[in-house]
C-alpha cells in the first residue's frame, strides 16, 4: 500500500504518478482520499468530545446536573467511537485497492506495445520443419494431456517418462544455480496460504477471481512462491546488517487464468497448475534499484546457461503488475510462434508490499523503517521446458539435451517415441 502520509501531503504528485497507469487507479485513489477524510474528520470530532468530557469532569462530588451532562457526553462519545470502526475499515479497504506508483525510470505507456527493449541475447532459431512444443512433447511421450483432462480437467498436464525427468532436472538446475552461484538460501514452503499473506503481497483483494480458494476455509492455493517467501517476514524487523536477504524456492503454482480469454489453450504455456522457481530479495531502500538489476541478471543467466535466445523488456506504466514500481520481463524465443514469450517477470515493489505485510528493518541509528522487496521468476519451469522443446528439437523428433542439463538427465538426447 502507499504511504498514507505521502498521499495526504503530496496528493497532486501521487495522482500524476497513478495517472500514468490509467483511469482506474485514479478512481481508486479518489475513493481512498474521501474515505480517509471521512475517518479523520470523525476521529477529530471524537477527540474534541473526549476533551470536553474530561474538562467537565468535576474534581469533587458531582451534582445531578453534572452527572447527566457527563452521561450525555459519554453516550455521544460512544456513538462516535462505534461509527469510527466502519469508517476506519472503509479507509483501510480503499487503500488496499490502490496500485503502486511507477518509478520515474518507467516509460509511460498503455500496454505491451509501449514496452521498451533493453537487450537481446542469442540468435533466434528458425527451421522449415519446426513443430510446436506440444506436438514434440506428445510425439516423444513427454506430456500426457488426455489423462490429465480425465483426472482433473482442461489446462492441466501429466509429465511422463523423460518429460517428468526433464521438468525435475530443470527445477534442480535452477535451484542449484541460484543457491550455489547467486547467494540465495533455498527453501521449500507450503503450497497453501492464508488471506492475510495474499493481501501482504497484493494478490488480494483485487485478484481473487484468479485464485483457487479452499471451500469453507481461509486457505488458498498459492499462485506464486512470492506470497509464501515474502510473508515469512510478516510483522518482523530485520537488522540492517543482514540485508539483503535472498531466498529461492520451488513450488507448484495455481492460477485460474480467468483473464486469459482462450489464449494459449494448447501446450503448457498457460496452465492452471505449473512449477516455478522464485527469487525473493529483501533489501535496504537505497540499494533496491541496483538489486533489481542484479536479480534480472540472475534470472537471465539461467537462459544463458541453457543457451536459449531471449530478450529483456522494461515494462511501461500501463503494463506493470498491481504492486510493482518497476518491472522487467524476460522473454524467451519460441520458433514455432515466431515470437518471444514471457518466461520471467522481475519486479521492484519499493515499500508497497512491506507496508501491507509490516516488514521493516532497523538501521544503524536504531530507527525502524520499511524495507524494499523484489522478486522474479528464476524461472517458470514449464515454460522453460517448452522453450527447450521448441529450440532443441531435431528433424527426426528427438530433442537434444542442453549441455547444462546433461549431468541432471544422464543422457545427451531424448528420443522420439517410435510408433
Short mmCIF file of C-alpha atoms in Angstrom, two decimals:
data_model
loop_
_atom_site.label_atom_id
_atom_site.label_comp_id
_atom_site.label_asym_id
_atom_site.label_seq_id
_atom_site.Cartn_x
_atom_site.Cartn_y
_atom_site.Cartn_z
CA UNK A 1 0.00 0.00 0.00
CA UNK A 2 1.03 3.60 -0.46
CA UNK A 3 2.30 5.69 2.44
CA UNK A 4 -0.84 7.49 3.78
CA UNK A 5 1.31 10.48 4.78
CA UNK A 6 2.61 10.76 1.24
CA UNK A 7 -0.93 10.67 -0.19
CA UNK A 8 -2.15 13.37 2.23
CA UNK A 9 0.83 15.68 1.80
CA UNK A 10 1.56 15.11 -1.92
CA UNK A 11 -1.85 14.30 -3.36
CA UNK A 12 -1.19 16.03 -6.69
CA UNK A 13 2.09 14.21 -7.37
CA UNK A 14 0.57 10.85 -6.38
CA UNK A 15 -2.35 11.48 -8.75
CA UNK A 16 0.06 12.35 -11.55
CA UNK A 17 2.07 9.18 -10.93
CA UNK A 18 -1.02 6.95 -10.87
CA UNK A 19 -2.42 8.66 -13.97
CA UNK A 20 0.44 7.02 -15.88
CA UNK A 21 -1.22 3.69 -15.10
CA UNK A 22 -4.66 4.72 -16.38
CA UNK A 23 -8.05 5.94 -15.16
CA UNK A 24 -8.92 3.09 -12.76
CA UNK A 25 -6.02 3.78 -10.34
CA UNK A 26 -7.08 7.46 -10.12
CA UNK A 27 -10.63 6.39 -9.27
CA UNK A 28 -9.28 4.08 -6.55
CA UNK A 29 -7.12 6.90 -5.18
CA UNK A 30 -10.07 9.30 -5.06
CA UNK A 31 -12.19 6.76 -3.20
CA UNK A 32 -9.42 6.35 -0.65
CA UNK A 33 -8.91 10.11 -0.21
CA UNK A 34 -12.62 10.58 0.53
CA UNK A 35 -12.76 7.60 2.91
CA UNK A 36 -9.61 8.79 4.69
CA UNK A 37 -11.05 12.28 5.10
CA UNK A 38 -14.34 10.91 6.47
CA UNK A 39 -12.48 8.81 9.02
CA UNK A 40 -10.13 11.62 10.13
CA UNK A 41 -12.99 14.13 10.50
CA UNK A 42 -14.92 11.67 12.65
CA UNK A 43 -11.78 10.94 14.65
CA UNK A 44 -11.26 14.64 15.28
CA UNK A 45 -14.88 15.08 16.39
CA UNK A 46 -14.48 12.18 18.79
CA UNK A 47 -11.29 13.64 20.26
CA UNK A 48 -12.98 17.04 20.75
CA UNK A 49 -15.88 15.46 22.65
CA UNK A 50 -13.49 13.39 24.76
CA UNK A 51 -11.58 16.53 25.67
CA UNK A 52 -14.83 18.33 26.54
CA UNK A 53 -15.89 15.41 28.71
CA UNK A 54 -12.58 15.46 30.56
CA UNK A 55 -12.90 19.23 31.10
CA UNK A 56 -16.41 18.87 32.59
CA UNK A 57 -15.43 16.07 34.93
CA UNK A 58 -15.64 17.61 38.45
CA UNK A 59 -12.89 17.20 40.98
CA UNK A 60 -15.27 16.77 43.89
CA UNK A 61 -18.63 15.09 44.24
CA UNK A 62 -20.63 15.79 41.04
CA UNK A 63 -24.11 17.31 41.13
CA UNK A 64 -27.03 15.50 39.47
CA UNK A 65 -26.88 18.00 36.60
CA UNK A 66 -23.15 17.35 36.11
CA UNK A 67 -23.75 13.61 36.13
CA UNK A 68 -26.43 14.00 33.47
CA UNK A 69 -24.16 16.17 31.30
CA UNK A 70 -21.33 13.66 31.65
CA UNK A 71 -23.64 10.78 30.75
CA UNK A 72 -24.87 12.64 27.67
CA UNK A 73 -21.31 13.35 26.58
CA UNK A 74 -20.22 9.74 27.26
CA UNK A 75 -23.11 8.44 25.15
CA UNK A 76 -22.15 10.79 22.35
CA UNK A 77 -18.51 9.70 22.55
CA UNK A 78 -19.52 6.03 22.44
CA UNK A 79 -21.71 6.62 19.39
CA UNK A 80 -18.89 8.40 17.60
CA UNK A 81 -16.40 5.68 18.55
CA UNK A 82 -18.77 2.99 17.24
CA UNK A 83 -19.09 4.92 13.99
CA UNK A 84 -15.31 5.22 13.72
CA UNK A 85 -14.86 1.48 13.26
CA UNK A 86 -16.60 1.12 9.87
CA UNK A 87 -15.10 4.41 8.69
CA UNK A 88 -11.59 3.20 9.51
CA UNK A 89 -12.29 -0.17 7.89
CA UNK A 90 -13.52 1.56 4.75
CA UNK A 91 -10.39 3.71 4.68
CA UNK A 92 -8.11 0.68 5.02
CA UNK A 93 -10.05 -1.33 2.42
CA UNK A 94 -9.96 1.50 -0.10
CA UNK A 95 -6.23 2.00 0.43
CA UNK A 96 -5.67 -1.69 -0.43
CA UNK A 97 -7.26 -1.12 -3.86
CA UNK A 98 -4.69 1.48 -4.96
CA UNK A 99 -1.79 0.13 -7.05
CA UNK A 100 1.80 1.16 -6.55
CA UNK A 101 3.11 4.29 -8.26
CA UNK A 102 5.55 3.71 -11.16
CA UNK A 103 9.14 4.74 -10.64
CA UNK A 104 10.28 7.77 -12.66
CA UNK A 105 12.51 5.49 -14.79
CA UNK A 106 9.47 3.54 -16.04
CA UNK A 107 8.35 4.59 -19.55
CA UNK A 108 4.80 5.92 -19.82
CA UNK A 109 2.52 3.74 -21.94
CA UNK A 110 -0.79 1.90 -22.19
CA UNK A 111 0.09 -1.74 -22.91
CA UNK A 112 2.77 -4.19 -24.05
CA UNK A 113 3.19 -2.28 -27.32
CA UNK A 114 4.78 0.55 -25.34
CA UNK A 115 7.32 -1.62 -23.50
CA UNK A 116 10.99 -0.79 -24.02
CA UNK A 117 13.52 -3.26 -25.38
CA UNK A 118 16.61 -3.32 -23.14
CA UNK A 119 18.72 -6.07 -24.70
CA UNK A 120 18.66 -9.33 -26.63
CA UNK A 121 20.82 -12.42 -26.16
CA UNK A 122 21.39 -15.26 -28.61
CA UNK A 123 20.24 -15.73 -32.18
CA UNK A 124 16.61 -16.78 -32.73
CA UNK A 125 16.37 -20.17 -34.44
CA UNK A 126 14.06 -20.96 -37.34
CA UNK A 127 13.51 -24.34 -39.01
CA UNK A 128 11.49 -25.34 -42.07
CA UNK A 129 10.26 -28.39 -40.19
CA UNK A 130 9.58 -26.61 -36.92
CA UNK A 131 6.80 -28.09 -34.75
CA UNK A 132 5.07 -26.51 -31.71
CA UNK A 133 6.32 -27.74 -28.36
CA UNK A 134 3.10 -29.60 -27.58
CA UNK A 135 3.39 -31.68 -30.77
CA UNK A 136 7.02 -32.52 -29.98
CA UNK A 137 6.07 -33.44 -26.41
CA UNK A 138 3.21 -35.71 -27.46
CA UNK A 139 5.27 -37.41 -30.19
CA UNK A 140 8.04 -38.17 -27.68
CA UNK A 141 5.56 -39.20 -24.94
CA UNK A 142 6.82 -36.48 -22.63
CA UNK A 143 3.46 -34.96 -21.71
CA UNK A 144 0.01 -36.54 -21.38
CA UNK A 145 -2.86 -34.08 -21.82
CA UNK A 146 -5.58 -36.72 -22.34
CA UNK A 147 -5.27 -38.44 -18.98
CA UNK A 148 -4.72 -35.12 -17.22
CA UNK A 149 -8.07 -33.94 -18.59
CA UNK A 150 -9.65 -37.18 -17.40
CA UNK A 151 -8.17 -36.87 -13.92
CA UNK A 152 -8.65 -33.12 -13.43
CA UNK A 153 -9.74 -31.16 -16.48
CA UNK A 154 -8.51 -28.86 -19.22
CA UNK A 155 -5.33 -26.80 -18.81
CA UNK A 156 -3.62 -29.46 -16.75
CA UNK A 157 -0.93 -31.91 -17.84
CA UNK A 158 0.90 -35.01 -16.67
CA UNK A 159 4.64 -35.14 -17.33
CA UNK A 160 5.68 -38.68 -18.19
CA UNK A 161 8.96 -40.54 -18.64
CA UNK A 162 11.68 -38.24 -19.94
CA UNK A 163 9.28 -35.32 -19.70
CA UNK A 164 8.94 -35.78 -15.93
CA UNK A 165 12.70 -36.16 -15.61
CA UNK A 166 13.34 -33.02 -17.67
CA UNK A 167 10.93 -30.98 -15.52
CA UNK A 168 12.65 -32.25 -12.36
CA UNK A 169 16.11 -31.62 -13.85
CA UNK A 170 15.19 -28.02 -14.61
CA UNK A 171 13.96 -27.44 -11.05
CA UNK A 172 17.18 -28.84 -9.58
CA UNK A 173 19.36 -26.96 -12.07
CA UNK A 174 17.66 -23.63 -11.30
CA UNK A 175 17.78 -24.11 -7.53
CA UNK A 176 21.43 -25.19 -7.64
CA UNK A 177 22.40 -22.21 -9.79
CA UNK A 178 20.65 -19.64 -7.61
CA UNK A 179 21.79 -21.11 -4.31
CA UNK A 180 25.36 -22.05 -5.30
CA UNK A 181 26.23 -19.19 -7.67
CA UNK A 182 23.92 -16.32 -6.76
CA UNK A 183 23.89 -16.50 -2.98
CA UNK A 184 20.24 -17.38 -2.37
CA UNK A 185 19.11 -19.53 0.54
CA UNK A 186 16.93 -22.35 -0.74
CA UNK A 187 13.63 -23.08 1.00
CA UNK A 188 10.64 -25.32 0.27
CA UNK A 189 7.49 -23.60 1.66
CA UNK A 190 3.87 -24.80 1.85
CA UNK A 191 1.73 -24.53 -1.29
CA UNK A 192 -1.27 -23.27 0.72
CA UNK A 193 -1.50 -19.73 2.10
CA UNK A 194 -3.99 -17.66 4.09
CA UNK A 195 -5.76 -14.48 3.02
CA UNK A 196 -3.50 -12.23 5.09
CA UNK A 197 -0.46 -13.42 3.16
CA UNK A 198 -2.13 -12.79 -0.20
CA UNK A 199 -3.08 -9.30 1.00
CA UNK A 200 0.52 -8.69 2.02
CA UNK A 201 1.90 -9.22 -1.49
CA UNK A 202 -1.05 -7.61 -3.29
CA UNK A 203 -2.94 -10.57 -4.79
CA UNK A 204 -5.93 -9.86 -2.55
CA UNK A 205 -8.40 -8.31 -2.70
CA UNK A 206 -8.02 -7.29 -6.36
CA UNK A 207 -7.21 -10.67 -7.96
CA UNK A 208 -9.43 -13.05 -6.00
CA UNK A 209 -11.08 -14.28 -9.21
CA UNK A 210 -7.73 -15.56 -10.49
CA UNK A 211 -7.08 -17.67 -7.38
CA UNK A 212 -8.22 -21.08 -6.16
CA UNK A 213 -9.82 -20.93 -2.68
CA UNK A 214 -10.31 -23.99 -0.50
CA UNK A 215 -14.01 -24.04 0.31
CA UNK A 216 -15.01 -23.40 3.92
CA UNK A 217 -11.53 -22.24 4.97
CA UNK A 218 -9.29 -19.18 4.91
CA UNK A 219 -6.83 -21.16 2.77
CA UNK A 220 -5.90 -20.55 -0.86
CA UNK A 221 -3.67 -22.44 -3.30
CA UNK A 222 -0.69 -20.17 -3.80
CA UNK A 223 -0.32 -18.51 -7.23
CA UNK A 224 3.42 -17.95 -6.72
CA UNK A 225 6.07 -18.58 -4.06
CA UNK A 226 6.42 -14.80 -3.85
CA UNK A 227 3.50 -14.98 -1.43
CA UNK A 228 4.99 -17.54 0.95
CA UNK A 229 8.55 -16.25 0.93
CA UNK A 230 7.69 -12.56 1.30
CA UNK A 231 5.28 -13.22 4.17
CA UNK A 232 7.84 -15.25 6.09
CA UNK A 233 8.88 -11.83 7.44
CA UNK A 234 5.36 -10.51 8.02
CA UNK A 235 5.29 -8.27 11.14
CA UNK A 236 9.05 -8.65 11.60
CA UNK A 237 12.03 -6.29 11.86
CA UNK A 238 15.31 -7.29 10.17
CA UNK A 239 18.64 -5.79 11.35
CA UNK A 240 20.14 -3.63 8.59
CA UNK A 241 23.43 -5.53 8.62
CA UNK A 242 21.61 -8.69 7.49
CA UNK A 243 20.32 -7.06 4.29
CA UNK A 244 19.94 -8.04 1.55
CA UNK A 245 18.15 -11.27 2.48
CA UNK A 246 17.76 -13.53 -0.58
CA UNK A 247 15.62 -16.67 -0.84
CA UNK A 248 14.91 -19.04 -3.70
CA UNK A 249 12.05 -21.51 -3.61
CA UNK A 250 10.50 -24.13 -5.83
CA UNK A 251 6.73 -24.56 -5.55
CA UNK A 252 3.78 -25.66 -7.63
CA UNK A 253 1.68 -22.60 -8.52
CA UNK A 254 -2.07 -22.42 -9.12
CA UNK A 255 -3.97 -19.84 -11.17
CA UNK A 256 -7.41 -19.82 -12.75
CA UNK A 257 -6.13 -17.69 -15.66
CA UNK A 258 -9.53 -16.01 -15.56
CA UNK A 259 -8.40 -13.14 -17.75
CA UNK A 260 -6.68 -15.19 -20.45
CA UNK A 261 -9.89 -15.41 -22.56
CA UNK A 262 -8.95 -18.51 -24.53
CA UNK A 263 -5.28 -17.63 -25.07
CA UNK A 264 -2.69 -20.42 -25.22
CA UNK A 265 -5.21 -23.24 -24.82
CA UNK A 266 -2.71 -25.63 -26.44
CA UNK A 267 0.50 -26.72 -24.80
CA UNK A 268 1.91 -25.77 -21.42
CA UNK A 269 2.30 -22.00 -21.73
CA UNK A 270 -0.77 -21.18 -19.64
CA UNK A 271 -1.80 -23.96 -17.25
CA UNK A 272 -3.87 -23.83 -14.07
CA UNK A 273 -1.05 -25.66 -12.25
CA UNK A 274 2.63 -25.18 -13.06
CA UNK A 275 6.03 -25.34 -11.41
CA UNK A 276 8.16 -22.28 -10.80
CA UNK A 277 11.42 -21.37 -9.09
CA UNK A 278 11.09 -17.98 -7.42
CA UNK A 279 13.67 -15.40 -6.34
CA UNK A 280 12.82 -13.01 -3.47
CA UNK A 281 15.03 -10.20 -2.17
CA UNK A 282 14.56 -8.03 0.94
CA UNK A 283 16.89 -5.04 0.79
CA UNK A 284 17.68 -1.53 2.01
CA UNK A 285 15.74 1.15 0.08
CA UNK A 286 18.98 2.82 -1.07
CA UNK A 287 20.11 -0.40 -2.77
CA UNK A 288 16.81 -1.51 -4.30
CA UNK A 289 17.31 -0.39 -7.90
CA UNK A 290 20.79 -1.91 -8.03
CA UNK A 291 19.44 -5.14 -6.53
CA UNK A 292 16.75 -5.24 -9.21
CA UNK A 293 19.38 -5.15 -11.95
CA UNK A 294 21.26 -7.96 -10.20
CA UNK A 295 18.10 -10.05 -9.84
CA UNK A 296 17.33 -9.65 -13.55
CA UNK A 297 20.84 -10.77 -14.47
CA UNK A 298 20.48 -13.82 -12.21
CA UNK A 299 17.27 -14.88 -13.97
CA UNK A 300 18.85 -14.18 -17.38
CA UNK A 301 21.82 -16.40 -16.53
CA UNK A 302 19.58 -19.48 -16.44
CA UNK A 303 18.67 -18.85 -20.08
CA UNK A 304 22.29 -18.11 -20.98
CA UNK A 305 23.42 -21.41 -19.43
CA UNK A 306 20.66 -23.23 -21.31
CA UNK A 307 21.66 -21.35 -24.49
CA UNK A 308 18.11 -20.22 -25.17
CA UNK A 309 17.67 -16.96 -27.13
CA UNK A 310 15.89 -14.27 -25.13
CA UNK A 311 15.23 -10.57 -24.83
CA UNK A 312 14.68 -8.33 -21.80
CA UNK A 313 11.93 -5.70 -21.80
CA UNK A 314 11.28 -2.80 -19.43
CA UNK A 315 7.52 -2.66 -18.93
CA UNK A 316 5.69 0.61 -19.43
CA UNK A 317 3.48 2.13 -16.73
CA UNK A 318 0.27 0.66 -18.14
CA UNK A 319 1.57 -2.92 -18.40
CA UNK A 320 3.05 -3.35 -14.91
CA UNK A 321 1.61 -5.51 -12.17
CA UNK A 322 -0.53 -4.04 -9.39
CA UNK A 323 2.21 -3.98 -6.71
CA UNK A 324 5.18 -3.11 -8.89
CA UNK A 325 7.14 0.13 -9.04
CA UNK A 326 9.33 -1.18 -11.87
CA UNK A 327 9.32 -4.45 -13.81
CA UNK A 328 11.49 -6.18 -16.37
CA UNK A 329 10.07 -9.08 -18.35
CA UNK A 330 12.46 -11.68 -19.75
CA UNK A 331 11.05 -13.29 -22.88
CA UNK A 332 12.38 -16.50 -24.44
CA UNK A 333 12.26 -17.29 -28.16
CA UNK A 334 9.58 -19.69 -29.47
CA UNK A 335 10.42 -20.59 -33.10
CA UNK A 336 7.04 -22.17 -33.88
CA UNK A 337 5.30 -18.92 -32.92
CA UNK A 338 7.98 -16.70 -34.43
CA UNK A 339 7.96 -14.57 -31.30
CA UNK A 340 9.34 -14.10 -27.80
CA UNK A 341 7.19 -15.22 -24.86
CA UNK A 342 7.46 -14.18 -21.21
CA UNK A 343 9.35 -16.62 -19.02
CA UNK A 344 10.22 -14.38 -16.07
CA UNK A 345 8.90 -11.17 -14.57
CA UNK A 346 11.33 -9.38 -12.24
CA UNK A 347 9.89 -6.58 -10.13
CA UNK A 348 10.87 -3.99 -7.56
CA UNK A 349 7.96 -3.14 -5.26
CA UNK A 350 9.54 -0.26 -3.29
CA UNK A 351 7.95 -0.30 0.21
CA UNK A 352 4.50 -1.23 -1.16
CA UNK A 353 4.46 -4.88 -0.04
CA UNK A 354 6.47 -4.11 3.11
CA UNK A 355 3.74 -1.71 4.28
CA UNK A 356 0.97 -4.21 3.60
CA UNK A 357 2.83 -7.02 5.39
CA UNK A 358 4.57 -4.85 8.01
CA UNK A 359 8.11 -5.88 7.06
CA UNK A 360 10.74 -3.47 8.36
CA UNK A 361 14.43 -3.10 9.09
CA UNK A 362 16.30 -1.44 11.95
CA UNK A 363 19.02 0.96 10.79
CA UNK A 364 22.36 1.75 12.42
CA UNK A 365 20.71 4.50 14.48
CA UNK A 366 18.20 2.00 15.89
CA UNK A 367 15.39 3.58 13.85
CA UNK A 368 12.80 1.26 12.29
CA UNK A 369 11.86 1.80 8.63
CA UNK A 370 10.10 -0.12 5.87
CA UNK A 371 12.49 -2.10 3.68
CA UNK A 372 12.03 -2.77 -0.04
CA UNK A 373 11.05 -6.08 -1.62
CA UNK A 374 11.88 -7.53 -5.02
CA UNK A 375 11.12 -10.81 -6.72
CA UNK A 376 11.28 -12.60 -10.01
CA UNK A 377 10.80 -15.97 -11.63
CA UNK A 378 14.02 -17.83 -11.82
CA UNK A 379 12.38 -19.35 -13.98
CA UNK A 380 8.89 -20.60 -14.81
CA UNK A 381 9.81 -24.27 -15.20
CA UNK A 382 7.11 -25.45 -17.61
CA UNK A 383 7.73 -22.56 -19.98
CA UNK A 384 11.46 -23.30 -19.87
CA UNK A 385 10.76 -26.92 -20.77
CA UNK A 386 8.54 -25.76 -23.63
CA UNK A 387 11.29 -23.43 -24.86
CA UNK A 388 13.78 -26.32 -24.83
CA UNK A 389 11.41 -28.47 -26.89
CA UNK A 390 11.00 -25.60 -29.34
CA UNK A 391 14.68 -24.71 -29.66
CA UNK A 392 16.37 -28.10 -29.23
CA UNK A 393 14.08 -30.32 -31.32
CA UNK A 394 15.60 -32.30 -34.19
CA UNK A 395 14.04 -33.16 -37.52
CA UNK A 396 13.62 -36.83 -36.53
CA UNK A 397 11.54 -35.79 -33.49
CA UNK A 398 14.28 -36.29 -30.90
CA UNK A 399 15.31 -33.50 -28.52
CA UNK A 400 18.90 -32.57 -27.79
CA UNK A 401 19.51 -32.06 -24.09
CA UNK A 402 21.17 -28.69 -23.31
CA UNK A 403 24.73 -29.08 -22.05
CA UNK A 404 23.80 -27.54 -18.68
CA UNK A 405 21.25 -30.31 -18.07
CA UNK A 406 23.17 -33.39 -19.24
CA UNK A 407 24.52 -34.15 -15.77
CA UNK A 408 20.97 -33.94 -14.37
CA UNK A 409 19.40 -36.01 -17.15
CA UNK A 410 22.10 -38.64 -17.67
CA UNK A 411 21.59 -38.55 -21.45
CA UNK A 412 22.55 -36.23 -24.29
CA UNK A 413 19.25 -36.52 -26.18
CA UNK A 414 15.65 -37.62 -25.69
CA UNK A 415 14.46 -39.98 -28.43
CA UNK A 416 11.21 -39.65 -30.30
CA UNK A 417 8.79 -42.43 -29.39
CA UNK A 418 8.62 -44.97 -32.21
CA UNK A 419 5.10 -45.64 -33.46
#
